[in-house]
Short mmCIF file of C-alpha atoms (C1' of nucleotides) in Angstrom, two decimals:
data_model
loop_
_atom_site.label_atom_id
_atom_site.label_comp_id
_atom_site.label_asym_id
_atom_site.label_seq_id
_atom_site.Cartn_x
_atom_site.Cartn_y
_atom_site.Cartn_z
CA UNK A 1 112.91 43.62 125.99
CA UNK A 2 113.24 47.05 124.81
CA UNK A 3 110.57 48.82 122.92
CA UNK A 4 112.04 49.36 119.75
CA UNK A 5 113.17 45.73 119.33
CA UNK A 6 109.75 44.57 119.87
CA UNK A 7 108.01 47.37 117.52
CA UNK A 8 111.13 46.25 114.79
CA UNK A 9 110.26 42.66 115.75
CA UNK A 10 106.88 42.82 114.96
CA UNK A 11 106.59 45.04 112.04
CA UNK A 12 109.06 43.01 110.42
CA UNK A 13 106.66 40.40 111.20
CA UNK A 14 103.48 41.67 109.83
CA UNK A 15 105.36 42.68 106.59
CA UNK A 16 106.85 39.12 105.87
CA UNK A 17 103.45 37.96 106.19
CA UNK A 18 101.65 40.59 104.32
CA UNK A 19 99.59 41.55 107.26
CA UNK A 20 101.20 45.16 105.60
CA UNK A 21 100.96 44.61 101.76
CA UNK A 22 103.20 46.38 100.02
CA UNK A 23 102.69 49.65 99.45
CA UNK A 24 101.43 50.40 102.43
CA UNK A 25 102.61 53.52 104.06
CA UNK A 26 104.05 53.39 107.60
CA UNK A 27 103.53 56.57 109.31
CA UNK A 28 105.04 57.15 112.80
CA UNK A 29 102.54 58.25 114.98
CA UNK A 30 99.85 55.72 113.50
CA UNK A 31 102.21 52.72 114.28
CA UNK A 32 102.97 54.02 117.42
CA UNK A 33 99.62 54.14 118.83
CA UNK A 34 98.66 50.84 117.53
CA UNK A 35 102.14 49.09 118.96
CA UNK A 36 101.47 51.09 122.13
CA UNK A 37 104.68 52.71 122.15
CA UNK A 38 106.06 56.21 121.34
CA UNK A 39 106.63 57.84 118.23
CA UNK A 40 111.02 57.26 119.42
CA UNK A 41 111.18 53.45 119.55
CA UNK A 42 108.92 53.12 116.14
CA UNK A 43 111.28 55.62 114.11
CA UNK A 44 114.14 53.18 115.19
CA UNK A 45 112.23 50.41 114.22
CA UNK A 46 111.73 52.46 110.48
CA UNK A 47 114.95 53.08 110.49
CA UNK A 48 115.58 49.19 110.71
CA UNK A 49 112.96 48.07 108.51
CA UNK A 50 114.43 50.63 105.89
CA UNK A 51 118.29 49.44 105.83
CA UNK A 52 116.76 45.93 105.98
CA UNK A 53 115.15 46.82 102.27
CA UNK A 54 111.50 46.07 103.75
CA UNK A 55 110.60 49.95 103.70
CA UNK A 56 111.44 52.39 101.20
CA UNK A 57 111.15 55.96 101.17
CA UNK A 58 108.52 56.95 98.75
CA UNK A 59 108.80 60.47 99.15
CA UNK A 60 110.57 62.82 101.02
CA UNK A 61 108.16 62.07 103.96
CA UNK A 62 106.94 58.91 103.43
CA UNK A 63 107.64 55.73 104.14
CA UNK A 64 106.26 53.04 102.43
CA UNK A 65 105.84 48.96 102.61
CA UNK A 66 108.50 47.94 99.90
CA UNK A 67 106.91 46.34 96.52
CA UNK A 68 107.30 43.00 95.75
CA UNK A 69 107.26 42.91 91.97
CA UNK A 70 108.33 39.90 89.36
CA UNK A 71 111.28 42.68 88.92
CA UNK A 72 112.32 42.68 92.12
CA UNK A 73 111.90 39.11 92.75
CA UNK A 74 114.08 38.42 89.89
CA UNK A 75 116.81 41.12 90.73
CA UNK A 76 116.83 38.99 94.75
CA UNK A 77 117.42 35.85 93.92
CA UNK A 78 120.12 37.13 91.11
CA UNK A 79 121.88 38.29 94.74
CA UNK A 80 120.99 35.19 96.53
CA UNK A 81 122.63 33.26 93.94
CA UNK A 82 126.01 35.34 94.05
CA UNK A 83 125.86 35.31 97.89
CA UNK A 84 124.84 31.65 98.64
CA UNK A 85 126.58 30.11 95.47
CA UNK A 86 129.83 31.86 97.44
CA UNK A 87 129.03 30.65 100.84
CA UNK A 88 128.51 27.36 99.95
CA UNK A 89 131.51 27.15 98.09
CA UNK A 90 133.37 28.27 101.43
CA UNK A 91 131.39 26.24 103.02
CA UNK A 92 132.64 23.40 101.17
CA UNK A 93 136.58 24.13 101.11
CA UNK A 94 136.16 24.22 104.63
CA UNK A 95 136.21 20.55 105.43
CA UNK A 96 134.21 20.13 108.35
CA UNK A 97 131.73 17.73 107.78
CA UNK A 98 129.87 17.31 111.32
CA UNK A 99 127.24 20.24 111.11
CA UNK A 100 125.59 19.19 107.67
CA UNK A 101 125.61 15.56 108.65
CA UNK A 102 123.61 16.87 111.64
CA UNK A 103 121.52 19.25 109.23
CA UNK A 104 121.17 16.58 106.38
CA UNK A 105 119.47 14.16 109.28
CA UNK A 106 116.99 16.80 110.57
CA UNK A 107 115.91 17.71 106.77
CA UNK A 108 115.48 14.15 106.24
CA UNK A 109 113.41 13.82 108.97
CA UNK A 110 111.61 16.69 108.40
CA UNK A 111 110.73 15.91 104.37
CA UNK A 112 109.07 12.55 105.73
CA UNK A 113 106.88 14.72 107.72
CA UNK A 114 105.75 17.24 105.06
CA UNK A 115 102.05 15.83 104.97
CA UNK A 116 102.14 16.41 108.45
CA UNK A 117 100.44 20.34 107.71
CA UNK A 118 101.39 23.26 109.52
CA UNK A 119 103.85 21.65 112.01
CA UNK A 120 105.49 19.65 109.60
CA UNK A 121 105.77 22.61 107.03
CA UNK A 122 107.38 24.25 109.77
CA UNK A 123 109.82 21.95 110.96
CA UNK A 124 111.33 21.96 107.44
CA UNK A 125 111.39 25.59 107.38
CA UNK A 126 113.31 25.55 110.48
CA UNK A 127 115.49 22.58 108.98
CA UNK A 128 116.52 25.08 106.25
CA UNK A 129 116.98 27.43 108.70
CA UNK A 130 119.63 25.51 110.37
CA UNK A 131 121.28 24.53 107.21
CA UNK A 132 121.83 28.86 106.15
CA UNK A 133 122.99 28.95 109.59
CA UNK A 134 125.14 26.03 109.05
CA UNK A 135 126.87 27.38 105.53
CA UNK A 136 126.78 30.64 107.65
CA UNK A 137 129.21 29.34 110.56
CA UNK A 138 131.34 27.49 107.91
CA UNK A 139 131.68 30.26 105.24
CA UNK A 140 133.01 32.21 108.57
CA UNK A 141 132.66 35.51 106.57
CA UNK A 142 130.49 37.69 109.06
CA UNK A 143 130.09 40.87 105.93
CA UNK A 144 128.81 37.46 103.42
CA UNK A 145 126.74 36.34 106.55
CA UNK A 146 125.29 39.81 107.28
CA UNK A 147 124.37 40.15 103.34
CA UNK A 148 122.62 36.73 103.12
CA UNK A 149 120.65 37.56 105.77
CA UNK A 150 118.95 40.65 104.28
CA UNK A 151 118.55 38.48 100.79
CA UNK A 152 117.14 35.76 103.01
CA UNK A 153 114.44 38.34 104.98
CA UNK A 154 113.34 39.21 101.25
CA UNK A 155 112.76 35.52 100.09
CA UNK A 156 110.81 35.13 103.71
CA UNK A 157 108.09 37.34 101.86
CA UNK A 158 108.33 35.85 98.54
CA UNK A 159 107.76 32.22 100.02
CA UNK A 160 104.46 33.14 101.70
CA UNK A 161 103.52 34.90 98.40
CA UNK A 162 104.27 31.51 96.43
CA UNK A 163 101.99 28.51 98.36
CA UNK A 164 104.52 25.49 98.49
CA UNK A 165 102.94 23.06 96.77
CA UNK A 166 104.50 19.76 98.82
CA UNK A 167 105.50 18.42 95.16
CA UNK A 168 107.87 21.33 94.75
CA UNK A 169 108.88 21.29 98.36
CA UNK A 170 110.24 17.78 98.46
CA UNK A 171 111.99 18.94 94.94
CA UNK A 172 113.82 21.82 96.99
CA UNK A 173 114.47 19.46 99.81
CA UNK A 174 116.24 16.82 97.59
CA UNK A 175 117.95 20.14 95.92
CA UNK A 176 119.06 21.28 99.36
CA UNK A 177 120.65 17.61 100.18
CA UNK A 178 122.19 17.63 97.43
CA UNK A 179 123.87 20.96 98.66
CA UNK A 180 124.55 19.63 102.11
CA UNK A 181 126.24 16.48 100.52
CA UNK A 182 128.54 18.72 98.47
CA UNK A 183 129.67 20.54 101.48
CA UNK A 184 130.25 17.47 103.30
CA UNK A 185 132.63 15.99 100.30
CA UNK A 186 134.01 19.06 99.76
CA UNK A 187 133.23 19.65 96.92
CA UNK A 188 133.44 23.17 96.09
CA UNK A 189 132.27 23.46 92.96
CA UNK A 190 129.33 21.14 92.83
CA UNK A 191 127.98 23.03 95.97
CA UNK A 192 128.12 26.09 94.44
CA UNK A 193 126.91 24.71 91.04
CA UNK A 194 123.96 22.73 92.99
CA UNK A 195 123.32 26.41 95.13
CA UNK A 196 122.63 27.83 91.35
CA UNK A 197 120.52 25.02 90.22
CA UNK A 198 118.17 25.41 93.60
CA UNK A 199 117.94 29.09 93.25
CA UNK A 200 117.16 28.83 89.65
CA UNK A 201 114.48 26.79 90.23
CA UNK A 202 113.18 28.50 93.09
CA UNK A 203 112.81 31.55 91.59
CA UNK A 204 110.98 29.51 88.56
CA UNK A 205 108.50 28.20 90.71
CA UNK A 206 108.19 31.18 92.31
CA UNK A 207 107.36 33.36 89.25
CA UNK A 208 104.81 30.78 88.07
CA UNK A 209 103.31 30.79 91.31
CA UNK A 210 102.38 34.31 91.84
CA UNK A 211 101.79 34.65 88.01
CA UNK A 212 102.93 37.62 87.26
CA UNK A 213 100.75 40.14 89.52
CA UNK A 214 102.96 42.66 90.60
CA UNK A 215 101.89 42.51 94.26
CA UNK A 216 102.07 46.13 95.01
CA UNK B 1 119.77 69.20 105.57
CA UNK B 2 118.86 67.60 108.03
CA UNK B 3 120.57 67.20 111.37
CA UNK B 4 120.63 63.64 111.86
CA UNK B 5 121.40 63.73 107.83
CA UNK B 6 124.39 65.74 108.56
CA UNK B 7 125.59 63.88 111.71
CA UNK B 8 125.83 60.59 109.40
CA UNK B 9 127.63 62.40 106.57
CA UNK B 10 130.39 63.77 109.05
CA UNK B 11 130.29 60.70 111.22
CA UNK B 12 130.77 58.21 108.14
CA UNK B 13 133.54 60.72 107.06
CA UNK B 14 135.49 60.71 109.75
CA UNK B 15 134.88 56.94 110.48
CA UNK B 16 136.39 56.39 106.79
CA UNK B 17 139.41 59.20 107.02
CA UNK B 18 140.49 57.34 110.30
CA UNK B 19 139.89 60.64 112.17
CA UNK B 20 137.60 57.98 114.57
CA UNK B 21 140.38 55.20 114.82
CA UNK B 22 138.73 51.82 114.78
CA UNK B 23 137.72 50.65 118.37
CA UNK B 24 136.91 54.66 119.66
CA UNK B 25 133.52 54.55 121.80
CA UNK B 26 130.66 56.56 119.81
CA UNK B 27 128.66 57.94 122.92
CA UNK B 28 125.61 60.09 121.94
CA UNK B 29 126.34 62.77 124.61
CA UNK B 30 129.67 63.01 123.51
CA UNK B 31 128.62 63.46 119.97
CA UNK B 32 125.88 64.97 120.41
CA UNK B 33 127.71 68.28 121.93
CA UNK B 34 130.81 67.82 119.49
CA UNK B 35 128.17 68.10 116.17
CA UNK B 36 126.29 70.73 117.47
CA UNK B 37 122.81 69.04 117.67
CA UNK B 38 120.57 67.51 119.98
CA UNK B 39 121.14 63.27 120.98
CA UNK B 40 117.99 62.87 118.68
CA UNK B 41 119.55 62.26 115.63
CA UNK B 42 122.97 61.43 116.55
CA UNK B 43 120.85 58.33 117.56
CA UNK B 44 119.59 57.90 113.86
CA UNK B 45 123.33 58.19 112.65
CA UNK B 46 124.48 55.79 114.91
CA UNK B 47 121.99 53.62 113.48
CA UNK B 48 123.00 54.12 109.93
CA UNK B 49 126.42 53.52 110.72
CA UNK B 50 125.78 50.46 112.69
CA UNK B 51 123.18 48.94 109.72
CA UNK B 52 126.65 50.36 107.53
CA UNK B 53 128.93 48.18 109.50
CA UNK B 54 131.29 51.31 110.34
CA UNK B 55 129.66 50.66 113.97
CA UNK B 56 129.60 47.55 115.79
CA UNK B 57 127.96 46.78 119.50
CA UNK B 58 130.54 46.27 121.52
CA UNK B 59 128.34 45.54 124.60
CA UNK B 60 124.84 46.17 124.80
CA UNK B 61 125.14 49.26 125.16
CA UNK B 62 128.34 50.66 123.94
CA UNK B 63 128.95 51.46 120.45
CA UNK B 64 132.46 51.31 119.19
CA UNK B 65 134.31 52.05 115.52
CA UNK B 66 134.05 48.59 113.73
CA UNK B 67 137.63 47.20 113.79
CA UNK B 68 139.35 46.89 110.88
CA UNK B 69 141.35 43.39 110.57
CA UNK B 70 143.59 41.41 108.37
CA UNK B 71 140.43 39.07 108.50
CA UNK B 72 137.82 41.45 108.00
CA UNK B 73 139.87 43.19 105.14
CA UNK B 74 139.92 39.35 103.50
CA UNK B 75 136.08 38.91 104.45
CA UNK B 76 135.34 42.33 102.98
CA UNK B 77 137.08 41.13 99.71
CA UNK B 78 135.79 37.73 99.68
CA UNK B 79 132.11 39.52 99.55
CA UNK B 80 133.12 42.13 96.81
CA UNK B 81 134.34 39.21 94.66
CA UNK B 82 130.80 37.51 94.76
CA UNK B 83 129.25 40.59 94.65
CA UNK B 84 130.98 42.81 91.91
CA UNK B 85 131.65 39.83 89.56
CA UNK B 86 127.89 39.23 89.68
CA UNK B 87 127.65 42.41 88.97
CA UNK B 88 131.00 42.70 85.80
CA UNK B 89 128.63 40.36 84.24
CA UNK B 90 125.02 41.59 84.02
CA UNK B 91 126.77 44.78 82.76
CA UNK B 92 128.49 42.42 80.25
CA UNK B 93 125.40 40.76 78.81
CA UNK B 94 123.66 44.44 79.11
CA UNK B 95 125.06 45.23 75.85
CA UNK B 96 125.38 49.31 76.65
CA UNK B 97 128.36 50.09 75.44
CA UNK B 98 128.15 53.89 75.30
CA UNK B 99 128.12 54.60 79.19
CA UNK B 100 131.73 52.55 79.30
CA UNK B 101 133.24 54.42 76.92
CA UNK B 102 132.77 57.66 78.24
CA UNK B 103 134.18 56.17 81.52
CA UNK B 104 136.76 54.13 79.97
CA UNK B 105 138.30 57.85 77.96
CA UNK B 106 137.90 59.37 81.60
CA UNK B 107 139.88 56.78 83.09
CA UNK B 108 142.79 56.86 80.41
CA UNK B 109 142.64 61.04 81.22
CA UNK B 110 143.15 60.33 84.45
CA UNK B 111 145.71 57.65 84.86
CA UNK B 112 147.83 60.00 82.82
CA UNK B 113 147.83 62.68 85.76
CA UNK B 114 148.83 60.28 88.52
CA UNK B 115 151.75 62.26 89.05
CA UNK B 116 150.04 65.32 89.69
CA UNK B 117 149.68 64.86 93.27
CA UNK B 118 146.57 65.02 95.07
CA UNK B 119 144.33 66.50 92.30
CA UNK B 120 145.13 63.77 90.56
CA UNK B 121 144.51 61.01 92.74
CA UNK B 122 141.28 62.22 93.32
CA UNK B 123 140.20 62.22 89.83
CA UNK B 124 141.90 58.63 89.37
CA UNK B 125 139.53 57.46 92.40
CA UNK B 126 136.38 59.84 91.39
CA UNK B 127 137.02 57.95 87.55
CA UNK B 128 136.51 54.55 88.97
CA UNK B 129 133.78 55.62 91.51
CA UNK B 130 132.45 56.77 88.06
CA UNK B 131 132.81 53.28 86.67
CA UNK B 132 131.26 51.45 89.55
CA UNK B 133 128.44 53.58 89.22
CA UNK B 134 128.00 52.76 85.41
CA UNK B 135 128.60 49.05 86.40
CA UNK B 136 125.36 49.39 89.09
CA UNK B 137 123.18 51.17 86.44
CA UNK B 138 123.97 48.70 83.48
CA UNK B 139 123.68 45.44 85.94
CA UNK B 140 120.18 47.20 86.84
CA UNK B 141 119.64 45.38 90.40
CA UNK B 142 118.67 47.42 92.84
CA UNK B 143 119.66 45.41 95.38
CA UNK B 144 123.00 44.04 94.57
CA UNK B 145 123.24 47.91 94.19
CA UNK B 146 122.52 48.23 97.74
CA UNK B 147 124.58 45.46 99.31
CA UNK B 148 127.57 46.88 96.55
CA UNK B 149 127.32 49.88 97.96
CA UNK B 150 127.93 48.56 101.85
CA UNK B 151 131.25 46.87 100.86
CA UNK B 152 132.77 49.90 98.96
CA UNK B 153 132.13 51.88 102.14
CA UNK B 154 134.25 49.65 104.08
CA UNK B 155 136.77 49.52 100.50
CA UNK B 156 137.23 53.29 101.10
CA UNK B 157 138.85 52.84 104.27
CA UNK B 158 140.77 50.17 103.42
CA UNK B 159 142.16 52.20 101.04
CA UNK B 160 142.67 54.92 103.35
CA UNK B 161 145.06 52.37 104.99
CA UNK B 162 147.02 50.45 102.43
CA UNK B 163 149.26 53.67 101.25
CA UNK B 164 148.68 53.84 96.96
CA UNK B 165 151.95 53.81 95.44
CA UNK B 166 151.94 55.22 92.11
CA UNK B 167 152.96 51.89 90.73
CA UNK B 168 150.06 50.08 92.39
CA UNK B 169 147.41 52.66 90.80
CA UNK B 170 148.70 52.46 87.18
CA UNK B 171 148.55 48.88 87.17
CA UNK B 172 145.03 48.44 89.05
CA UNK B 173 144.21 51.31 86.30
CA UNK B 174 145.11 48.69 83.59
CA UNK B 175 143.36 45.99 85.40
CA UNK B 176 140.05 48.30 85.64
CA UNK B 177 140.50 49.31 81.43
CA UNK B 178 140.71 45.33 81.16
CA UNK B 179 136.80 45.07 82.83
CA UNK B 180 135.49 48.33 81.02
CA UNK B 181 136.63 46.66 77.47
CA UNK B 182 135.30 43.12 78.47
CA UNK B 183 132.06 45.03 79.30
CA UNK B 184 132.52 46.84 75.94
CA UNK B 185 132.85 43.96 73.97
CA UNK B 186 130.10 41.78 75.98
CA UNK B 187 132.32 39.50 76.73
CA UNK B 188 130.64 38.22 80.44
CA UNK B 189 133.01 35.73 81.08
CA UNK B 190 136.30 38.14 81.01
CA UNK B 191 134.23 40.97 82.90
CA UNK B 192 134.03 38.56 85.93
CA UNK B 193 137.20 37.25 85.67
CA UNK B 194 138.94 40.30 85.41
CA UNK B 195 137.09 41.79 88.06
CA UNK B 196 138.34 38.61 89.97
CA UNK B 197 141.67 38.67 89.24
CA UNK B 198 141.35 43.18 90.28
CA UNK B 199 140.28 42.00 93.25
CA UNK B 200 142.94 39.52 94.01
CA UNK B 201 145.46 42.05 93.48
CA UNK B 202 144.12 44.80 94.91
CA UNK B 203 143.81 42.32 98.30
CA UNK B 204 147.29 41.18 98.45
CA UNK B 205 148.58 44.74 97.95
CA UNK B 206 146.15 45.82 100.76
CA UNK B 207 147.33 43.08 103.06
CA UNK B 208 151.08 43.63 102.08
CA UNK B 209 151.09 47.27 102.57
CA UNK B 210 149.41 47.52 105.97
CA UNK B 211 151.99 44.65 106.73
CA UNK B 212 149.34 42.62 108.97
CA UNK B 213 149.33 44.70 112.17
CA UNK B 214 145.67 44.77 113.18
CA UNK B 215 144.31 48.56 112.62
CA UNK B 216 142.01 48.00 115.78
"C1'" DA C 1 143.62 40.74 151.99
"C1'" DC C 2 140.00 39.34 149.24
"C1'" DC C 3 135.38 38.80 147.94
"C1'" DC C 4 130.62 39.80 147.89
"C1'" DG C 5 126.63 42.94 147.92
"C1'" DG C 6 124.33 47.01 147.46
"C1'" DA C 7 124.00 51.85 146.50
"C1'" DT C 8 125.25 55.27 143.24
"C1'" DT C 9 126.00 57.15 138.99
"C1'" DC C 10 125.93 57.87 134.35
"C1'" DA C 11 124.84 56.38 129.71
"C1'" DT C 12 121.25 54.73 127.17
"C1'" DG C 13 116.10 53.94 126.36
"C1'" DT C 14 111.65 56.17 126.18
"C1'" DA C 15 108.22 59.67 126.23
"C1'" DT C 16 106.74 64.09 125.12
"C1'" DA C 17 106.88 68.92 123.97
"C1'" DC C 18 108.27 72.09 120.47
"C1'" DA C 19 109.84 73.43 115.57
"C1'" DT C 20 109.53 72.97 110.85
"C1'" DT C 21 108.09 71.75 106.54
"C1'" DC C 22 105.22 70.03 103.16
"C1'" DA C 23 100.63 69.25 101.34
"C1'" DC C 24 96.04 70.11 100.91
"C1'" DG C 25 92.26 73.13 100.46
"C1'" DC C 26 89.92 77.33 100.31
"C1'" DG C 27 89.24 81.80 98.55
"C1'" DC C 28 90.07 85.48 95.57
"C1'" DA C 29 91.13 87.41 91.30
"C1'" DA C 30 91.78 87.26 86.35
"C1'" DT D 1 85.94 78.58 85.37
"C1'" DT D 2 90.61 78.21 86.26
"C1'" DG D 3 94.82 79.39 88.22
"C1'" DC D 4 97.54 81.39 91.80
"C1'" DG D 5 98.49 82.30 96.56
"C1'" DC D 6 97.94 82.08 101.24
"C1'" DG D 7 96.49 79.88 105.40
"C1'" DT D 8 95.74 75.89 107.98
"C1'" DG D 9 96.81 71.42 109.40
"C1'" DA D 10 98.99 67.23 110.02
"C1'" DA D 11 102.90 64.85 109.51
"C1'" DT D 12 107.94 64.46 110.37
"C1'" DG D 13 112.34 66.49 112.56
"C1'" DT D 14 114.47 68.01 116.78
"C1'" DA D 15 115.19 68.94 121.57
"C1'" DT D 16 114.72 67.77 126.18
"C1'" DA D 17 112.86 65.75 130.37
"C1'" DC D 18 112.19 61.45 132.62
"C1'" DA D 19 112.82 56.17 133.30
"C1'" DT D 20 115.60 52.29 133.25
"C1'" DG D 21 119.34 49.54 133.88
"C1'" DA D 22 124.07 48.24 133.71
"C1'" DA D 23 128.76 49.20 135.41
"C1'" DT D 24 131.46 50.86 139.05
"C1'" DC D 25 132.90 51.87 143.55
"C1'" DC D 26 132.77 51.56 148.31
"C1'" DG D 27 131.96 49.27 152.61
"C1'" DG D 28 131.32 45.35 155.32
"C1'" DG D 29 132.04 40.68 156.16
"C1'" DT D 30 134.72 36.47 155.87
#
DNA sequence: ACCCGGATTCATGTATACATTCACGCGCAA
DNA sequence: TTGCGCGTGAATGTATACATGAATCCGGGT
């Protein structure tokens, strides 16, 4: 694999699991001795990381680990919810029911699993997964796809900020079926309606969770 | 500036005018010698304008002019819709009013020299770049900013495209007054739907005007 | 004549050397 | 003591040399 992929790879990593806290500043030659690369393949990998949202300039010469305030938590899921409440919608009018009857099976499966620990918390990670990927193919609107996927790198660090109590995560699941069994009705407007009621919640429990300290 | 900061500025110019027809191969060599500067940060613009979408991998490893279809056009509208409604309506429920009336008298100047050739279809189009601008302040989400700003990059070519009649402008002039007053009045509701409806028209007069040939 | 395989070539991918600029600190003067 | 100014340094910005690998073209075999 080339260098810069695995340097964007893993920093993106290490970010959406806090290994680099916000704040944190990202400076070229540092990151390229530790990744054991050169300074050329890491500035790509900035230069990723920074369209991506994850880095921001902080000055003119520095480049920072992006915050992840109770702002800025509010302001992504306030996108989220204009980007998936649209997708699922298309998703819906689409009318083809055999990927979320696939999906709705596998996050079945994986909800009965959730005391399972690690393996089963990641099986219905991965369940989600496929179900984004899922409204993805269906919305079959590659700029809507290419936006949700930035949102969705964002909520990646604002789920391991919030521990997942298995209470609320059987909540979300039952949210997300209900979601899936929109889209396989067709119905439009209840997907998108149930897509609002999910990401309000969400972002509810995910407010309470980290409390309010701006985790800068 | 910057080298690599000017090679993305000209690049992204070009890309938009239609001076780099959609489908051209961006090689950095090629570039590189035609700007002047070194592949270094040709590399970093062609980054930019890839993250942009004005650049899409053709293979892996030739970079091409994203192509500019019926579909896309339609994606690229669908998005704006979710995202620019979304964004009508935190504006709305802001409450600013001041901000929109200064753009609202600027847009009323300007509609009124539509006849005066180029000047004054720059002013018409710097008026509502005005107006998006106070939309993204008021709605005061940095990241629906962000992804906002993506899809009016790709709205400027389109525009580029679909030839303006006079007729068109005057009456997408009304349809943007329509927004500025529902934001005036704080009426949420009309903002989005007005900003729907824009949108609806300004698509189907896009789509008519280029008369479906594929601008690839 | 057509197809397969390998060498060649050229663009990209990476490393590194050089240029530049900004920031920090030290020293001098008021 | 404090403020200004210059020098030094360390970071980024740029250029270029070198490595890699994919696409093409040619030659041999079937």
């Amino acid at each position: 694999m080339r260098a810069s992929e695995r340097a964007y790879q893993r920093l993106r990593e290490e970010i959406l699991d806090g290994e680099l806290a916000p704040g944190a500043p990202l400076g070229e030659v540092e990151q390229a001795a530790r990744l054991g690369v050169s300074r050329t393949p890491v500035r790509e990998a900035f230069a990723r990381l920074e369209a991506d949202g994850l880095a921001t300039a902080a000055s003119a010469r520095v480049l920072v680990v992006a915050e992840l305030s109770p702002e800025s938590i509010a302001a992504l899921y306030e996108l989220r919810e204009a980007l998936e409440e649209r997708a699922a919608r298309l998703a819906a009018e689409r009318r083809d029911p055999a990927p979320f009857l696939a999906v709705r099976r596998r996050i079945v499966a994986a909800t009965e699993q959730l005391d399972g620990g690690a393996d089963g918390l990641t099986e219905y990670y991965a369940a989600i997964a496929e179900l984004d990927e899922a409204v993805d193919r269906a919305a079959g609107n590659p700029l809507l796809t290419a936006a949700l996927r930035g949102a969705r790198l964002h909520s990646a660090r604002v789920r391991r900020l919030a521990r997942h109590h298995p209470a609320r995560l059987r909540r979300a699941a039952d949210e997300h079926l209900l979601i899936v069994d929109a889209i396989i009705d067709g119905d439009a407007s209840l997907a998108a309606h149930a897509t609002h009621v999910h990401l309000h919640l969400s972002l509810r429990h995910a407010l309470a969770s980290i409390g309010g300290r701006s985790v800068a």
